[in-house]
Structures are given as structure tokens and as C-alpha cells.
Amino acid sequence: MAGRLLKVSSVATAVFASTGFYLYNKNVDLNDLSIIRFGRAAAMTAVISYDYLTALKNLQYGTEEYWAVKSKLGELFIRFEEKPQGAASLAQVHRAVLSDGRTVAVKVQHPKVQQQSSKDIVVMEFLLQVVQWLFPDFAFMWLVEEAKKNMPLELDFLNEGRNAEKVAEMLKRFDFLKIPKIYWELSTKRILTMDFEEGGQVNDREYMRKHGINVNEISQNLGKIFSEMIFVNGFVHCDPHPGNVLVRKGPESNKTEIVLLDHGLYQVLNQDFRLNYCKLWQSLIRGDMKGIERYSRQLGAGDLYPLFACILTGRSWKSVNTGISQTPVTQSEDVEIRTNAAQYLPQISELLNRVPRQMLLLMKTTDLLRGIETTLQTRASSSSFINMSRCCTRAIARHKMSKTKSGTRRLQISLSEHWALCQIGLYELMLWLRSSALARWVYYLLGCLPYPN
């Protein structure tokens, strides 16, 4: 138990350290919001570490129970590797081969995890209450609420399998996306058997270089996947850390593929929230300040809407005013934001308690994706904003279509949607031409021509 307390205490300590917790308050200056940092730990739900050993390793070698388990494995698999391929917080994954020769991944949950997780949450709740009593400005008790709600879902591997199949069907138009197939006849609440997928982690630039994988293509396709999830479908994978996102060259097509793993935690966005979020991002991309204020307030930010806009985008208030698609990310802006973030922790705490709870995991997802873009050095690219704009346009048009039965009105909505998508396409073409070798060559020739008198 002492070890568990130390682990949970370390989580709390990490939250304070990563957000730069200071014991003073300061009012928000709307003209000085360029120093806001989207503190990664502030939007994260509580992550509890578990010591895990497989059930087979808990059995003493040579006992009847040991051989009974080995015999059962022999009936299901012609080979089962006892040494795990990798360990997660709740389970470990073993490689195995079915009788027909197919290679599968077997995700096994430790039998004591469910019992221990409830104890860990109680300890975490106590620690956070103590911290809140000592420092009233600290208002992160929602971490416990989210952990209580999400932990049972993550512990049910059948729920994870259903999520995997749902998102695979939902995003089947993306031929570059691979979701492991689930073997239901070999799965239970604590064991999930699926296709074994190989690849390098999405943040491994050296792996991509060796295998001829274009980092810009990966970043762009990852943006397409999550823009479709968030804005169009409202069904969002909430744990896209690099260990859950693999990249590779397809074994048959030799095309670049993204493999999405670990489907235990998804956020379902209600329609009003999703549409307001679409309109807010459209406003953020264009620099529409009236729209930013309006839709931020509708999402619960109130007078803290400038802080909310900066947290969502990870950009300075100056960049938000200009339009985030018009101002590339600079290193000096990132440094300035990280350096001065601590001043606004009380306001961040208040904001996170105001917004709808479904926003919290969504912010965590956005932050993880931003971290991947930073590692791949593709944050300055405008491709992610272009993908988001397309998805927001389609989502709003689809909603308008569902609200009318008039053929004339549906035609108007369809034409308006296609015109908006055409404008986005032309803007994308303009950006491509501007950065292409042909454009540079033309500019060079024009620069060599004499000016007329």
C-alpha cells in the first residue's frame, strides 16, 4: 500500500511541476495573454500506474495449476509467447499464433487491477482534497470525477473491442488507416485478442527516415483522422499517445499506413457541443473575434474566453487575433508561452471547472496530437487547419440538412457546402504553388526581368 501511495503522490507532484504551480493569484490581462501555456497535465485525466505481471507468471512453475493453464493455451494457440511485447498501465500484450497460422496480439489484464483501481482512486481523491484544503486556488477535483467515470470503461476489454469495430466502420474511407481486427471468440472482459500489427511509433523520426516515410504525410493523415472523429462523427479516441499510434509501409501496397491501437477510452460528443466546437474552430482559423467570443461563451468559458482560445490552440493571444492559420508557430512564441504559464494556473483551474466535462478529454486528445506534431516538426504546417476547415464545413452542412425537408433549402445547403469546400481547395492549391519548386523558379525569372520605364 505504501508503494501505491508513493505512486499516486508522484502523479500529483507531476501535475504541480508540469503546470508550474505557484502559491499566488493574478488577474487575467486580456492584452497579455501571449504567455498562456496549455499545461499538458492540467487537461489530463488521472493516470494511475499499476504493477502488472501476467497470470501465467503468477503461477509457480511445475504445479498442477501451471500445467492446466499451459494446456489451455496449447488448445487455443500453436504458439504463445510468455514474454510480453509491451506493458501498459492496465495490461500486457503477448504475441501468439492461431492454429491457422495467423499471428495475433493477446492483451491480458491483471486479475487484481479492477480491485486495486478503486483503492487507488480513493487515495488520489484524498490527496487532492488535502491539496485543495492547503491551496484553495487548486481546483482539480474533476480529475477524480473523470477517473471514476472512465476507469470502468478502460477495464472492460469487450467495450474496447466494440469501440475498435465502430471506429473502423466510421473511418473506412481512409485506406491508410488500419484498426486491428478483433477475435471475439477469443476475447472476454479481461482478455482481448486481435490482429498483431507492427510498425514504428509515430514520434520515431529515425524509423520513418529508414523506411522512407514522409513525416508531413503522416501529420496530415493523422489530422484527417482526428478531424473526422471530432467534428463529423463526435466519437473521439482519447488516448493517442505515440505508443498507440504506429506508422509503417503497407506490407502489400507499400503505401504509408497509420495503425491506431488501444480503443478503450472514447469520448462521445453531444450534437450541440460538437456544432459549437466546429463553429469555434472555424472562427479561430479565420481570426473572427466575435465568433471566438460567442462560441467560447456557449461552451462555458464565459469572460475567460481569451484564455480558452489560447488553451485550445496552444497559441498566443496575438496569434489568435490574427488568425491561427495566418501566423506560423515560432520557437520564440513557444518559449514565451512555456516560460510564463504559471501566472495563469488559477484561471486555468477555474476555466476547466466551467467547461463541459466532455471538453476535458478532448483537450487532452488535442494536446497529445500537438505533441506529436511538435516532435515531427510539422506544427507550422497549415494542412491541419485545412483538414479541420473541411470537416467543420461538412459537419455543419450535414446538421442543416437534417433540420429541413425542403428540397429547395437542401439544394441551397448543398451548393453552399460545395462552394465552401471549393474555396478551401483553392486556398490549399495556392499554398502548394507558393511552396513548389515551379513557383520559386517563376519568381526567380520574374526577378530577373527588367522593370518597364
Short mmCIF file of C-alpha atoms in Angstrom, two decimals:
data_model
loop_
_atom_site.label_atom_id
_atom_site.label_comp_id
_atom_site.label_asym_id
_atom_site.label_seq_id
_atom_site.Cartn_x
_atom_site.Cartn_y
_atom_site.Cartn_z
CA MET A 1 0.00 0.00 0.00
CA ALA A 2 2.87 2.35 0.79
CA GLY A 3 4.18 1.81 -2.72
CA ARG A 4 0.81 2.73 -4.17
CA LEU A 5 0.67 5.90 -2.09
CA LEU A 6 4.08 6.90 -3.38
CA LYS A 7 3.00 6.31 -6.98
CA VAL A 8 -0.19 8.36 -6.65
CA SER A 9 1.75 11.05 -4.81
CA SER A 10 4.19 11.18 -7.70
CA VAL A 11 1.30 11.73 -10.10
CA ALA A 12 0.11 14.68 -8.02
CA THR A 13 3.65 16.04 -7.84
CA ALA A 14 3.99 15.74 -11.61
CA VAL A 15 0.78 17.73 -12.09
CA PHE A 16 2.15 20.56 -9.96
CA ALA A 17 5.59 20.52 -11.55
CA SER A 18 4.42 20.36 -15.15
CA THR A 19 2.00 23.24 -14.72
CA GLY A 20 4.42 25.40 -12.70
CA PHE A 21 2.16 25.69 -9.66
CA TYR A 22 2.68 28.92 -7.73
CA LEU A 23 1.07 30.00 -4.47
CA TYR A 24 -0.31 33.28 -5.65
CA ASN A 25 -3.14 34.56 -7.82
CA LYS A 26 -3.07 37.13 -10.59
CA ASN A 27 -5.88 38.70 -12.62
CA VAL A 28 -6.02 37.96 -16.35
CA ASP A 29 -4.77 40.78 -18.50
CA LEU A 30 -6.50 40.47 -21.88
CA ASN A 31 -3.64 42.28 -23.57
CA ASP A 32 -1.01 39.94 -22.20
CA LEU A 33 -2.38 36.50 -22.99
CA SER A 34 0.57 35.60 -25.19
CA ILE A 35 2.10 33.92 -22.14
CA ILE A 36 -0.54 31.22 -21.78
CA ARG A 37 0.70 27.62 -21.93
CA PHE A 38 -1.58 24.72 -22.47
CA GLY A 39 -0.32 22.78 -19.45
CA ARG A 40 -0.45 19.18 -20.51
CA ALA A 41 -1.17 17.88 -17.05
CA ALA A 42 -3.97 20.40 -16.49
CA ALA A 43 -6.23 18.78 -19.06
CA MET A 44 -5.23 15.20 -18.43
CA THR A 45 -7.40 12.80 -16.52
CA ALA A 46 -5.67 11.00 -13.67
CA VAL A 47 -3.24 8.33 -14.85
CA ILE A 48 -2.67 5.58 -12.31
CA SER A 49 0.33 3.28 -12.58
CA TYR A 50 -0.16 -0.41 -11.98
CA ASP A 51 2.39 -3.09 -11.25
CA TYR A 52 1.43 -5.88 -13.58
CA LEU A 53 2.52 -9.48 -14.03
CA THR A 54 0.72 -11.92 -16.31
CA ALA A 55 -1.43 -14.59 -14.79
CA LEU A 56 0.97 -17.23 -16.08
CA LYS A 57 3.90 -15.61 -14.30
CA ASN A 58 1.95 -15.62 -11.02
CA LEU A 59 1.78 -19.40 -11.16
CA GLN A 60 4.55 -21.45 -9.66
CA TYR A 61 6.36 -23.48 -12.29
CA GLY A 62 5.58 -27.21 -12.22
CA THR A 63 2.35 -27.03 -10.20
CA GLU A 64 -0.93 -28.56 -11.42
CA GLU A 65 -2.40 -25.08 -11.87
CA TYR A 66 0.59 -24.06 -14.01
CA TRP A 67 0.23 -27.05 -16.35
CA ALA A 68 -3.55 -26.57 -16.53
CA VAL A 69 -3.05 -23.02 -17.81
CA LYS A 70 -0.34 -24.14 -20.23
CA SER A 71 -2.61 -26.88 -21.55
CA LYS A 72 -5.45 -24.41 -22.15
CA LEU A 73 -3.13 -22.07 -24.04
CA GLY A 74 -1.97 -25.02 -26.14
CA GLU A 75 -5.56 -25.69 -27.22
CA LEU A 76 -6.09 -22.11 -28.38
CA PHE A 77 -2.69 -21.24 -29.86
CA ILE A 78 0.05 -23.21 -31.55
CA ARG A 79 2.49 -20.70 -30.06
CA PHE A 80 2.09 -18.23 -27.18
CA GLU A 81 5.00 -16.03 -26.14
CA GLU A 82 5.02 -15.68 -22.36
CA LYS A 83 7.36 -12.70 -22.57
CA PRO A 84 5.14 -9.69 -23.31
CA GLN A 85 5.68 -7.46 -26.33
CA GLY A 86 4.90 -4.43 -24.22
CA ALA A 87 3.37 -3.34 -20.94
CA ALA A 88 0.61 -0.81 -20.47
CA SER A 89 -0.83 0.64 -17.26
CA LEU A 90 -3.64 -1.92 -17.12
CA ALA A 91 -2.39 -4.90 -19.09
CA GLN A 92 0.37 -6.54 -21.11
CA VAL A 93 0.31 -7.68 -24.71
CA HIS A 94 1.59 -11.10 -25.79
CA ARG A 95 2.27 -12.34 -29.29
CA ALA A 96 0.63 -15.64 -30.25
CA VAL A 97 -0.12 -17.75 -33.33
CA LEU A 98 -3.52 -19.32 -34.05
CA SER A 99 -3.97 -22.84 -35.35
CA ASP A 100 -4.49 -21.48 -38.88
CA GLY A 101 -1.16 -19.63 -38.77
CA ARG A 102 -2.46 -16.11 -38.18
CA THR A 103 -0.39 -14.00 -35.77
CA VAL A 104 -2.42 -12.27 -33.07
CA ALA A 105 -1.88 -9.94 -30.13
CA VAL A 106 -3.39 -11.08 -26.82
CA LYS A 107 -3.99 -8.25 -24.37
CA VAL A 108 -4.24 -9.67 -20.84
CA GLN A 109 -5.47 -7.72 -17.82
CA HIS A 110 -4.01 -8.48 -14.42
CA PRO A 111 -6.69 -10.12 -12.21
CA LYS A 112 -6.14 -7.65 -9.35
CA VAL A 113 -6.31 -4.47 -11.42
CA GLN A 114 -10.07 -3.90 -11.03
CA GLN A 115 -9.93 -4.33 -7.27
CA GLN A 116 -6.83 -2.18 -6.86
CA SER A 117 -8.01 0.61 -9.18
CA SER A 118 -10.87 1.58 -6.86
CA LYS A 119 -8.41 1.82 -3.95
CA ASP A 120 -6.06 3.97 -5.99
CA ILE A 121 -8.86 6.38 -6.89
CA VAL A 122 -9.80 6.72 -3.21
CA VAL A 123 -6.18 7.53 -2.34
CA MET A 124 -5.95 10.04 -5.18
CA GLU A 125 -9.20 11.71 -4.11
CA PHE A 126 -7.89 12.06 -0.55
CA LEU A 127 -4.60 13.58 -1.74
CA LEU A 128 -6.34 16.09 -4.00
CA GLN A 129 -8.69 17.11 -1.18
CA VAL A 130 -5.71 17.74 1.07
CA VAL A 131 -4.02 19.83 -1.61
CA GLN A 132 -7.21 21.80 -2.25
CA TRP A 133 -7.55 22.47 1.51
CA LEU A 134 -3.96 23.75 1.65
CA PHE A 135 -4.22 25.75 -1.58
CA PRO A 136 -7.81 26.91 -2.27
CA ASP A 137 -6.88 28.11 -5.76
CA PHE A 138 -6.17 24.50 -6.74
CA ALA A 139 -9.47 23.19 -8.18
CA PHE A 140 -8.70 19.96 -9.94
CA MET A 141 -11.15 17.64 -8.17
CA TRP A 142 -12.67 16.96 -11.60
CA LEU A 143 -9.66 14.66 -12.13
CA VAL A 144 -11.22 12.23 -9.67
CA GLU A 145 -14.67 12.55 -11.25
CA GLU A 146 -13.27 11.71 -14.67
CA ALA A 147 -11.21 8.82 -13.32
CA LYS A 148 -14.27 7.30 -11.62
CA LYS A 149 -16.26 7.56 -14.85
CA ASN A 150 -13.59 6.36 -17.27
CA MET A 151 -11.80 3.63 -15.34
CA PRO A 152 -14.62 1.02 -15.64
CA LEU A 153 -14.75 1.61 -19.41
CA GLU A 154 -11.00 1.11 -19.80
CA LEU A 155 -11.12 -2.07 -17.70
CA ASP A 156 -13.78 -3.66 -19.94
CA PHE A 157 -11.91 -5.08 -22.92
CA LEU A 158 -15.16 -6.03 -24.67
CA ASN A 159 -16.01 -2.32 -24.69
CA GLU A 160 -12.59 -1.67 -26.24
CA GLY A 161 -13.31 -4.23 -28.97
CA ARG A 162 -16.68 -2.65 -29.76
CA ASN A 163 -15.06 0.78 -29.98
CA ALA A 164 -12.43 -0.57 -32.37
CA GLU A 165 -15.04 -2.01 -34.71
CA LYS A 166 -17.17 1.13 -34.54
CA VAL A 167 -14.35 3.49 -35.45
CA ALA A 168 -13.08 1.13 -38.17
CA GLU A 169 -16.51 1.26 -39.84
CA MET A 170 -16.81 5.00 -39.27
CA LEU A 171 -13.45 5.80 -40.90
CA LYS A 172 -13.34 3.06 -43.53
CA ARG A 173 -12.97 5.64 -46.31
CA PHE A 174 -9.39 6.28 -45.12
CA ASP A 175 -7.48 3.42 -46.76
CA PHE A 176 -4.30 4.48 -44.93
CA LEU A 177 -5.86 3.80 -41.50
CA LYS A 178 -5.59 0.31 -40.01
CA ILE A 179 -7.55 -0.85 -36.97
CA PRO A 180 -6.71 -4.34 -35.64
CA LYS A 181 -9.42 -6.96 -36.25
CA ILE A 182 -10.98 -8.32 -33.06
CA TYR A 183 -11.35 -12.10 -32.47
CA TRP A 184 -14.49 -12.19 -30.36
CA GLU A 185 -14.40 -15.94 -29.79
CA LEU A 186 -11.05 -15.48 -28.01
CA SER A 187 -11.96 -12.34 -26.04
CA THR A 188 -13.51 -11.61 -22.65
CA LYS A 189 -13.78 -8.58 -20.39
CA ARG A 190 -10.18 -9.15 -19.27
CA ILE A 191 -8.65 -10.67 -22.42
CA LEU A 192 -8.72 -9.10 -25.88
CA THR A 193 -7.39 -10.96 -28.91
CA MET A 194 -6.77 -9.03 -32.11
CA ASP A 195 -4.57 -8.96 -35.21
CA PHE A 196 -0.92 -8.34 -34.41
CA GLU A 197 0.12 -5.09 -36.09
CA GLU A 198 3.72 -3.97 -36.49
CA GLY A 199 5.22 -0.55 -37.11
CA GLY A 200 7.25 2.24 -35.58
CA GLN A 201 5.90 4.77 -33.11
CA VAL A 202 4.55 7.93 -34.69
CA ASN A 203 7.18 10.06 -32.91
CA ASP A 204 10.13 7.96 -34.13
CA ARG A 205 11.64 10.14 -36.86
CA GLU A 206 14.61 7.81 -37.28
CA TYR A 207 12.28 4.86 -38.04
CA MET A 208 10.46 6.98 -40.63
CA ARG A 209 13.73 8.04 -42.24
CA LYS A 210 14.94 4.43 -42.53
CA HIS A 211 11.64 3.25 -44.06
CA GLY A 212 11.12 6.20 -46.39
CA ILE A 213 8.04 7.54 -44.59
CA ASN A 214 7.16 11.19 -45.18
CA VAL A 215 6.57 12.93 -41.82
CA ASN A 216 4.37 15.60 -43.45
CA GLU A 217 2.14 12.91 -44.95
CA ILE A 218 1.82 11.23 -41.54
CA SER A 219 0.98 14.51 -39.82
CA GLN A 220 -1.58 15.40 -42.49
CA ASN A 221 -3.26 11.97 -42.36
CA LEU A 222 -3.35 11.98 -38.57
CA GLY A 223 -5.08 15.36 -38.76
CA LYS A 224 -7.64 13.94 -41.19
CA ILE A 225 -8.42 11.03 -38.86
CA PHE A 226 -8.99 13.10 -35.75
CA SER A 227 -10.76 15.97 -37.52
CA GLU A 228 -13.23 13.41 -38.87
CA MET A 229 -13.65 11.90 -35.40
CA ILE A 230 -14.15 15.20 -33.60
CA PHE A 231 -16.10 17.40 -35.98
CA VAL A 232 -18.05 14.99 -38.18
CA ASN A 233 -18.73 11.89 -36.07
CA GLY A 234 -18.36 13.12 -32.49
CA PHE A 235 -16.71 9.82 -31.47
CA VAL A 236 -13.14 10.54 -30.39
CA HIS A 237 -10.18 8.34 -29.43
CA CYS A 238 -8.94 9.99 -26.23
CA ASP A 239 -5.50 8.44 -25.78
CA PRO A 240 -3.47 8.95 -28.98
CA HIS A 241 -0.09 8.92 -27.25
CA PRO A 242 2.79 7.74 -29.50
CA GLY A 243 2.64 4.17 -28.18
CA ASN A 244 -0.91 3.86 -29.50
CA VAL A 245 -0.18 5.28 -32.97
CA LEU A 246 2.11 3.23 -35.24
CA VAL A 247 3.32 4.07 -38.74
CA ARG A 248 4.64 1.74 -41.44
CA LYS A 249 4.83 0.95 -45.13
CA GLY A 250 1.94 -1.35 -46.04
CA PRO A 251 3.18 -4.97 -46.43
CA GLU A 252 1.28 -5.37 -49.73
CA SER A 253 0.66 -1.87 -51.10
CA ASN A 254 3.94 -0.31 -49.85
CA LYS A 255 1.91 2.81 -49.09
CA THR A 256 2.26 4.71 -45.84
CA GLU A 257 -0.20 3.48 -43.19
CA ILE A 258 -1.23 4.57 -39.69
CA VAL A 259 -2.20 1.88 -37.16
CA LEU A 260 -4.42 3.09 -34.30
CA LEU A 261 -4.32 0.96 -31.14
CA ASP A 262 -5.90 0.91 -27.66
CA HIS A 263 -9.56 1.81 -28.14
CA GLY A 264 -10.59 1.58 -24.50
CA LEU A 265 -11.35 5.26 -23.95
CA TYR A 266 -13.54 7.24 -26.35
CA GLN A 267 -15.42 10.48 -25.84
CA VAL A 268 -18.93 10.80 -27.31
CA LEU A 269 -19.72 14.43 -28.10
CA ASN A 270 -23.33 15.57 -27.95
CA GLN A 271 -24.61 17.39 -31.02
CA ASP A 272 -24.89 20.93 -29.62
CA PHE A 273 -21.40 20.74 -28.14
CA ARG A 274 -19.93 19.38 -31.38
CA LEU A 275 -21.53 22.06 -33.56
CA ASN A 276 -20.45 24.90 -31.27
CA TYR A 277 -16.95 23.42 -31.25
CA CYS A 278 -16.99 23.32 -35.08
CA LYS A 279 -18.03 26.97 -35.28
CA LEU A 280 -15.45 27.98 -32.67
CA TRP A 281 -12.62 26.37 -34.63
CA GLN A 282 -13.82 28.00 -37.85
CA SER A 283 -13.66 31.34 -36.05
CA LEU A 284 -10.20 30.56 -34.63
CA ILE A 285 -8.85 29.66 -38.06
CA ARG A 286 -10.22 32.85 -39.65
CA GLY A 287 -9.43 35.17 -36.74
CA ASP A 288 -13.14 36.03 -36.31
CA MET A 289 -13.06 37.59 -32.82
CA LYS A 290 -16.83 37.94 -32.49
CA GLY A 291 -17.25 34.27 -33.35
CA ILE A 292 -14.48 33.27 -30.93
CA GLU A 293 -16.18 35.10 -28.07
CA ARG A 294 -19.68 33.88 -28.96
CA TYR A 295 -18.90 30.17 -29.29
CA SER A 296 -16.43 30.13 -26.40
CA ARG A 297 -19.16 31.53 -24.16
CA GLN A 298 -21.61 28.93 -25.45
CA LEU A 299 -19.07 26.25 -24.47
CA GLY A 300 -18.98 27.61 -20.91
CA ALA A 301 -15.82 29.74 -20.94
CA GLY A 302 -17.61 32.97 -20.00
CA ASP A 303 -15.32 36.00 -19.57
CA LEU A 304 -12.30 33.69 -19.76
CA TYR A 305 -12.88 33.16 -23.48
CA PRO A 306 -9.44 34.63 -24.45
CA LEU A 307 -7.72 32.14 -22.17
CA PHE A 308 -9.93 29.36 -23.55
CA ALA A 309 -8.97 30.23 -27.14
CA CYS A 310 -5.27 30.20 -26.27
CA ILE A 311 -5.53 26.87 -24.44
CA LEU A 312 -7.34 25.18 -27.34
CA THR A 313 -4.89 26.38 -29.95
CA GLY A 314 -1.69 26.41 -27.89
CA ARG A 315 -1.06 29.85 -29.41
CA SER A 316 -0.62 33.40 -28.12
CA TRP A 317 -3.50 35.87 -27.95
CA LYS A 318 -1.77 37.91 -30.66
CA SER A 319 -1.78 34.89 -32.99
CA VAL A 320 -5.43 34.19 -32.19
CA ASN A 321 -6.36 37.78 -33.10
CA THR A 322 -4.56 37.48 -36.43
CA GLY A 323 -6.00 34.04 -37.23
CA ILE A 324 -4.00 30.94 -36.38
CA SER A 325 -3.95 29.76 -39.99
CA GLN A 326 -2.24 33.01 -41.00
CA THR A 327 0.54 33.00 -38.40
CA PRO A 328 3.05 30.12 -38.34
CA VAL A 329 4.24 28.77 -34.99
CA THR A 330 7.60 30.19 -33.97
CA GLN A 331 10.07 28.91 -31.40
CA SER A 332 10.08 32.26 -29.59
CA GLU A 333 6.29 32.09 -29.19
CA ASP A 334 6.50 28.58 -27.71
CA VAL A 335 9.28 29.58 -25.31
CA GLU A 336 7.37 32.67 -24.18
CA ILE A 337 4.23 30.64 -23.51
CA ARG A 338 6.05 27.91 -21.57
CA THR A 339 8.06 30.39 -19.52
CA ASN A 340 5.12 32.43 -18.26
CA ALA A 341 2.37 29.81 -17.97
CA ALA A 342 2.42 29.56 -14.17
CA GLN A 343 0.88 33.01 -13.70
CA TYR A 344 -2.43 31.77 -15.06
CA LEU A 345 -2.81 28.45 -13.27
CA PRO A 346 -5.67 29.71 -11.02
CA GLN A 347 -7.56 30.98 -14.08
CA ILE A 348 -6.88 27.71 -15.94
CA SER A 349 -8.23 25.81 -12.95
CA GLU A 350 -11.38 27.94 -12.91
CA LEU A 351 -11.85 27.54 -16.66
CA LEU A 352 -11.54 23.74 -16.56
CA ASN A 353 -14.24 23.65 -13.91
CA ARG A 354 -16.54 25.78 -16.08
CA VAL A 355 -16.41 23.94 -19.40
CA PRO A 356 -18.43 20.76 -20.10
CA ARG A 357 -16.75 17.59 -18.86
CA GLN A 358 -16.57 16.15 -22.37
CA MET A 359 -14.24 19.03 -23.20
CA LEU A 360 -11.58 17.74 -20.79
CA LEU A 361 -10.69 14.53 -22.62
CA LEU A 362 -11.00 16.39 -25.92
CA MET A 363 -8.39 18.89 -24.72
CA LYS A 364 -6.15 16.03 -23.65
CA THR A 365 -6.50 14.48 -27.12
CA THR A 366 -5.68 17.78 -28.83
CA ASP A 367 -2.64 18.25 -26.64
CA LEU A 368 -1.30 14.76 -27.38
CA LEU A 369 -1.70 15.38 -31.12
CA ARG A 370 0.05 18.73 -30.78
CA GLY A 371 2.92 16.97 -29.03
CA ILE A 372 3.25 14.55 -31.95
CA GLU A 373 3.28 17.46 -34.44
CA THR A 374 5.98 19.18 -32.37
CA THR A 375 8.13 16.04 -32.40
CA LEU A 376 7.66 15.61 -36.15
CA GLN A 377 8.34 19.35 -36.60
CA THR A 378 5.14 19.81 -38.60
CA ARG A 379 3.28 22.25 -36.31
CA ALA A 380 3.96 25.17 -38.61
CA SER A 381 2.15 23.39 -41.44
CA SER A 382 -1.27 24.72 -42.41
CA SER A 383 -2.50 21.29 -43.57
CA SER A 384 -4.10 20.51 -40.21
CA PHE A 385 -6.19 23.71 -40.37
CA ILE A 386 -7.27 22.89 -43.91
CA ASN A 387 -8.45 19.43 -42.83
CA MET A 388 -10.28 20.90 -39.86
CA SER A 389 -11.97 23.51 -42.07
CA ARG A 390 -13.24 20.82 -44.44
CA CYS A 391 -14.61 18.68 -41.62
CA CYS A 392 -16.27 21.65 -39.88
CA THR A 393 -17.91 22.71 -43.17
CA ARG A 394 -19.23 19.17 -43.80
CA ALA A 395 -20.45 18.74 -40.23
CA ILE A 396 -22.42 22.00 -40.19
CA ALA A 397 -23.93 21.30 -43.63
CA ARG A 398 -24.94 17.79 -42.53
CA HIS A 399 -26.67 19.24 -39.45
CA LYS A 400 -28.55 21.81 -41.53
CA MET A 401 -29.65 19.07 -43.93
CA SER A 402 -31.09 17.05 -41.05
CA LYS A 403 -33.20 20.02 -39.94
CA THR A 404 -35.04 20.66 -43.20
CA LYS A 405 -37.32 18.73 -45.54
CA SER A 406 -37.49 21.42 -48.19
CA GLY A 407 -35.86 20.33 -51.46
CA THR A 408 -35.01 23.93 -52.33
CA ARG A 409 -33.39 24.54 -48.96
CA ARG A 410 -31.41 21.28 -49.17
CA LEU A 411 -30.14 22.31 -52.61
CA GLN A 412 -29.04 25.68 -51.21
CA ILE A 413 -27.21 23.99 -48.35
CA SER A 414 -25.51 21.54 -50.72
CA LEU A 415 -24.38 24.30 -53.10
CA SER A 416 -23.13 26.41 -50.20
CA GLU A 417 -21.19 23.44 -48.82
CA HIS A 418 -19.59 22.66 -52.18
CA TRP A 419 -18.65 26.30 -52.74
CA ALA A 420 -17.03 26.49 -49.28
CA LEU A 421 -15.11 23.25 -49.92
CA CYS A 422 -14.05 24.59 -53.32
CA GLN A 423 -12.68 27.74 -51.68
CA ILE A 424 -10.72 25.62 -49.20
CA GLY A 425 -9.35 23.56 -52.10
CA LEU A 426 -8.27 26.68 -53.99
CA TYR A 427 -6.57 28.01 -50.86
CA GLU A 428 -4.73 24.70 -50.47
CA LEU A 429 -3.66 24.82 -54.13
CA MET A 430 -2.41 28.38 -53.68
CA LEU A 431 -0.30 27.30 -50.68
CA TRP A 432 1.12 24.37 -52.65
CA LEU A 433 2.01 26.56 -55.62
CA ARG A 434 3.63 29.10 -53.33
CA SER A 435 5.90 26.44 -51.82
CA SER A 436 6.60 24.44 -55.01
CA ALA A 437 9.85 24.42 -56.94
CA LEU A 438 7.98 25.66 -60.05
CA ALA A 439 6.75 28.74 -58.20
CA ARG A 440 10.25 29.54 -56.94
CA TRP A 441 11.58 29.20 -60.48
CA VAL A 442 8.90 31.57 -61.85
CA TYR A 443 9.60 34.10 -59.08
CA TYR A 444 13.29 33.88 -59.92
CA LEU A 445 12.64 34.57 -63.63
CA LEU A 446 10.34 37.48 -62.82
CA GLY A 447 13.00 38.91 -60.56
CA CYS A 448 15.49 38.81 -63.44
CA LEU A 449 13.21 40.75 -65.84
CA PRO A 450 13.89 44.48 -66.20
CA TYR A 451 11.21 46.85 -64.91
CA PRO A 452 9.50 48.98 -67.57
CA ASN A 453 10.36 52.67 -67.64
#
